[in-house]
Structure formats: structure tokens, C-alpha cells
Short mmCIF file of C-alpha atoms in Angstrom, two decimals:
data_model
loop_
_atom_site.label_atom_id
_atom_site.label_comp_id
_atom_site.label_asym_id
_atom_site.label_seq_id
_atom_site.Cartn_x
_atom_site.Cartn_y
_atom_site.Cartn_z
CA MET A 1 13.66 47.23 28.67
CA THR A 2 12.61 43.56 29.44
CA GLN A 3 9.31 42.05 29.32
CA PRO A 4 7.78 40.52 32.34
CA PRO A 5 7.86 36.62 31.97
CA ARG A 6 4.50 35.26 30.41
CA PRO A 7 2.68 32.89 32.43
CA ARG A 8 2.83 29.38 31.45
CA GLY A 9 -0.13 27.43 30.14
CA ARG A 10 -1.44 24.11 31.48
CA ASP A 11 1.55 21.75 31.63
CA PRO A 12 0.89 18.75 29.07
CA PHE A 13 2.82 16.52 31.32
CA GLY A 14 0.62 17.12 34.38
CA PRO A 15 -0.34 14.54 36.86
CA PRO A 16 -1.91 11.48 35.38
CA LEU A 17 -5.86 11.05 35.50
CA ASP A 18 -7.20 9.38 38.53
CA ALA A 19 -9.39 6.26 37.92
CA GLY A 20 -12.69 8.36 38.05
CA GLU A 21 -11.38 10.97 35.65
CA LEU A 22 -10.21 8.23 33.16
CA ARG A 23 -13.57 6.54 33.39
CA GLY A 24 -15.45 9.95 32.63
CA TRP A 25 -12.91 10.52 29.74
CA LEU A 26 -13.71 7.35 28.16
CA ARG A 27 -17.56 7.44 28.75
CA ARG A 28 -17.42 10.97 26.84
CA LEU A 29 -15.18 9.68 24.24
CA THR A 30 -17.31 6.61 23.40
CA ALA A 31 -20.44 8.87 23.36
CA LEU A 32 -18.88 10.77 20.40
CA PRO A 33 -19.53 9.85 16.76
CA GLU A 34 -17.22 7.61 15.32
CA GLU A 35 -15.43 10.15 13.08
CA ARG A 36 -14.65 12.39 16.41
CA GLN A 37 -13.47 9.36 18.34
CA GLN A 38 -11.07 8.60 15.59
CA ALA A 39 -9.70 12.22 15.42
CA VAL A 40 -9.11 12.13 19.22
CA VAL A 41 -7.53 8.58 19.36
CA GLY A 42 -5.63 9.32 16.24
CA GLY A 43 -4.01 12.55 17.69
CA VAL A 44 -2.85 10.77 20.69
CA ASN A 45 1.05 11.32 21.32
CA TRP A 46 1.88 7.78 22.86
CA HIS A 47 5.13 8.65 24.45
CA PRO A 48 3.98 10.67 27.43
CA LEU A 49 0.86 8.23 28.23
CA ASP A 50 0.71 6.72 31.69
CA ALA A 51 -0.12 3.01 32.03
CA ALA A 52 -3.73 3.44 32.77
CA CYS A 53 -4.16 5.75 29.85
CA GLU A 54 -2.32 3.40 27.54
CA GLU A 55 -4.53 0.50 28.67
CA ALA A 56 -7.63 2.57 28.09
CA LEU A 57 -6.51 3.28 24.36
CA MET A 58 -5.55 -0.21 23.79
CA GLY A 59 -8.90 -1.31 25.00
CA TRP A 60 -10.64 1.09 22.62
CA LEU A 61 -8.52 -0.31 19.53
CA ALA A 62 -9.04 -3.81 20.67
CA HIS A 63 -13.06 -3.10 20.71
CA SER A 64 -12.82 -1.41 17.41
CA LEU A 65 -11.06 -4.34 16.01
CA LEU A 66 -13.70 -6.89 17.12
CA THR A 67 -17.01 -4.77 16.96
CA GLY A 68 -16.37 -2.20 14.60
CA ALA A 69 -17.19 -1.51 10.72
CA PRO A 70 -14.41 -2.19 8.52
CA THR A 71 -13.30 1.57 8.14
CA ALA A 72 -13.02 1.51 12.43
CA GLN A 73 -10.92 -1.79 11.86
CA ALA A 74 -8.79 -0.04 9.24
CA PHE A 75 -8.38 2.98 11.62
CA ALA A 76 -7.42 0.83 14.53
CA LEU A 77 -4.77 -0.99 12.69
CA LYS A 78 -3.37 2.08 11.41
CA THR A 79 -3.19 3.39 14.72
CA LEU A 80 -1.40 0.28 16.12
CA GLU A 81 1.16 0.56 13.53
CA LYS A 82 1.78 4.24 14.74
CA ALA A 83 2.04 3.01 18.48
CA PRO A 84 5.61 2.28 19.82
CA ARG A 85 6.55 -1.27 19.19
CA VAL A 86 7.36 -1.61 23.09
CA ARG A 87 3.45 -0.47 23.95
CA ARG A 88 2.14 -3.14 21.44
CA ARG A 89 4.06 -5.72 22.84
CA ARG A 90 2.98 -5.10 26.36
CA HIS A 91 -0.64 -5.75 25.25
CA LEU A 92 0.27 -9.10 22.92
CA SER A 93 -2.09 -11.26 25.19
CA ARG A 94 -5.22 -8.99 24.40
CA PHE A 95 -4.56 -8.96 20.52
CA ARG A 96 -3.76 -12.73 20.56
CA ALA A 97 -7.30 -13.30 21.81
CA ILE A 98 -8.82 -10.92 19.18
CA ALA A 99 -6.61 -13.00 16.43
CA ALA A 100 -8.68 -15.89 17.57
CA GLN A 101 -11.88 -14.42 16.82
CA ALA A 102 -11.07 -12.26 13.84
CA ASP A 103 -11.25 -12.75 10.03
CA ASP A 104 -8.00 -13.66 8.16
CA ASP A 105 -7.31 -10.38 7.03
CA ILE A 106 -7.04 -8.92 10.45
CA VAL A 107 -5.05 -11.88 11.71
CA ALA A 108 -2.74 -11.34 8.90
CA ARG A 109 -2.39 -7.51 9.79
CA LEU A 110 -1.83 -8.19 13.38
CA THR A 111 0.94 -10.86 12.75
CA SER A 112 2.60 -8.23 10.76
CA LEU A 113 2.36 -5.67 13.60
CA PHE A 114 3.14 -8.12 16.51
CA GLY A 115 5.46 -10.73 14.59
CA PRO A 116 5.21 -14.43 15.07
CA GLY A 117 4.72 -13.86 18.96
CA LEU A 118 0.95 -13.38 18.20
CA ALA A 119 0.31 -17.05 17.20
CA THR A 120 3.08 -18.59 19.38
CA GLY A 121 3.34 -16.72 22.49
CA LEU A 122 7.07 -16.12 21.87
CA THR A 123 8.16 -12.52 21.75
CA ARG A 124 11.70 -13.28 20.51
CA ARG A 125 13.06 -15.95 17.98
CA PRO A 126 15.70 -18.20 19.52
CA PRO A 127 19.14 -17.30 18.08
CA ALA A 128 20.20 -19.55 15.17
CA PRO A 129 23.40 -21.84 15.84
CA ALA A 130 26.42 -20.32 14.46
CA PRO A 131 28.04 -22.79 11.79
CA ALA A 132 31.04 -24.16 12.43
CA ALA A 133 34.23 -22.92 10.74
CA GLY A 134 35.63 -25.02 7.91
CA GLU A 135 39.32 -25.83 6.90
CA ASP A 136 39.08 -23.25 4.33
CA ASP A 137 37.81 -20.64 6.66
CA VAL A 138 40.72 -21.29 9.09
CA ALA A 139 43.35 -21.08 6.37
CA LYS A 140 41.83 -17.75 5.29
CA LEU A 141 42.20 -16.48 8.82
CA ARG A 142 45.71 -17.90 9.28
CA ALA A 143 46.95 -16.39 5.97
CA PHE A 144 45.35 -13.00 7.09
CA PHE A 145 47.19 -12.75 10.31
CA GLU A 146 50.47 -14.11 8.92
CA ARG A 147 50.51 -11.28 6.65
CA SER A 148 49.51 -8.50 9.24
CA GLY A 149 52.20 -9.94 11.50
CA LYS A 150 50.18 -10.83 14.36
CA ALA A 151 50.25 -14.66 13.85
CA ARG A 152 51.34 -16.57 16.87
#
């Protein structure tokens, strides 16, 4: 005997929140005590977030870095470490502005998270030029190909 299918619960990947719902959610989040705010933000799965929620959470983290107590700043930096690198990179300009106002410890931690692009604005290093092959390298290659019978 087969059992009837169970009704599915709420879809966690449902439609994104509209602007009003997101503002209400942020208002309720900021009204919570700091420990509860950190518990909510710490439990966020960054992968299914839409752009508006990501923007709101990064704004909350940035606000915590600028105005929070040292424990709130440590939590924000730890949460930024957990966020995917691609999502952090999208908000580089926001955290660059914070680095201009923050103390040296926070700047050092942000630089370790965002890389040298935090200070310079570059997101990637230019590739280093390849060194030219010397006579010794060419002789080794020639000897290798002669041994394998592939020399021309």
C-alpha cells in the first residue's frame, strides 16, 4: 500500500521579496538586540540570495564595521570571510570607502579579504612578463626532443 504524497512546505527558493517587504524585514532586523541580529545574519545562506537582499546584508555589514562595537566589527569581518568572493567583490567600492574611515586593524583585515584592489581599485594583478629563454634552456629542449625522436 502506497502512502499519499506529503504536501510540500514553503519553497525556500520562492519569489524574491519586493522593495516594501525588504524594507520591513530590515526594519525588524535592526530593531532586534545585537546578539539576535548577529544570529540572523550569521545564518544566511549567501548562494540563493537575490541582488536586493545581498545589497541589504552588505549594507548591514558595512554599517556594523563603521558604527558597531568591537564585537560587532569582529562579527562583520567574520561574516564577510564566509561570503563568497564574487559577492564580496561586487561591493568593493562600499568597503573601500569604509577602509578610508576605519582604523588600521580593520583596514588590514579588509585588505586580506578583498586583496590589493581595496586600496588601488584594481581587481586583478597584471600578469608578470615571462622570462626569455636562455641558451641553456634551448639546449635542454633540443636534447629532450632529439631523445624522443620528435626533433625536426
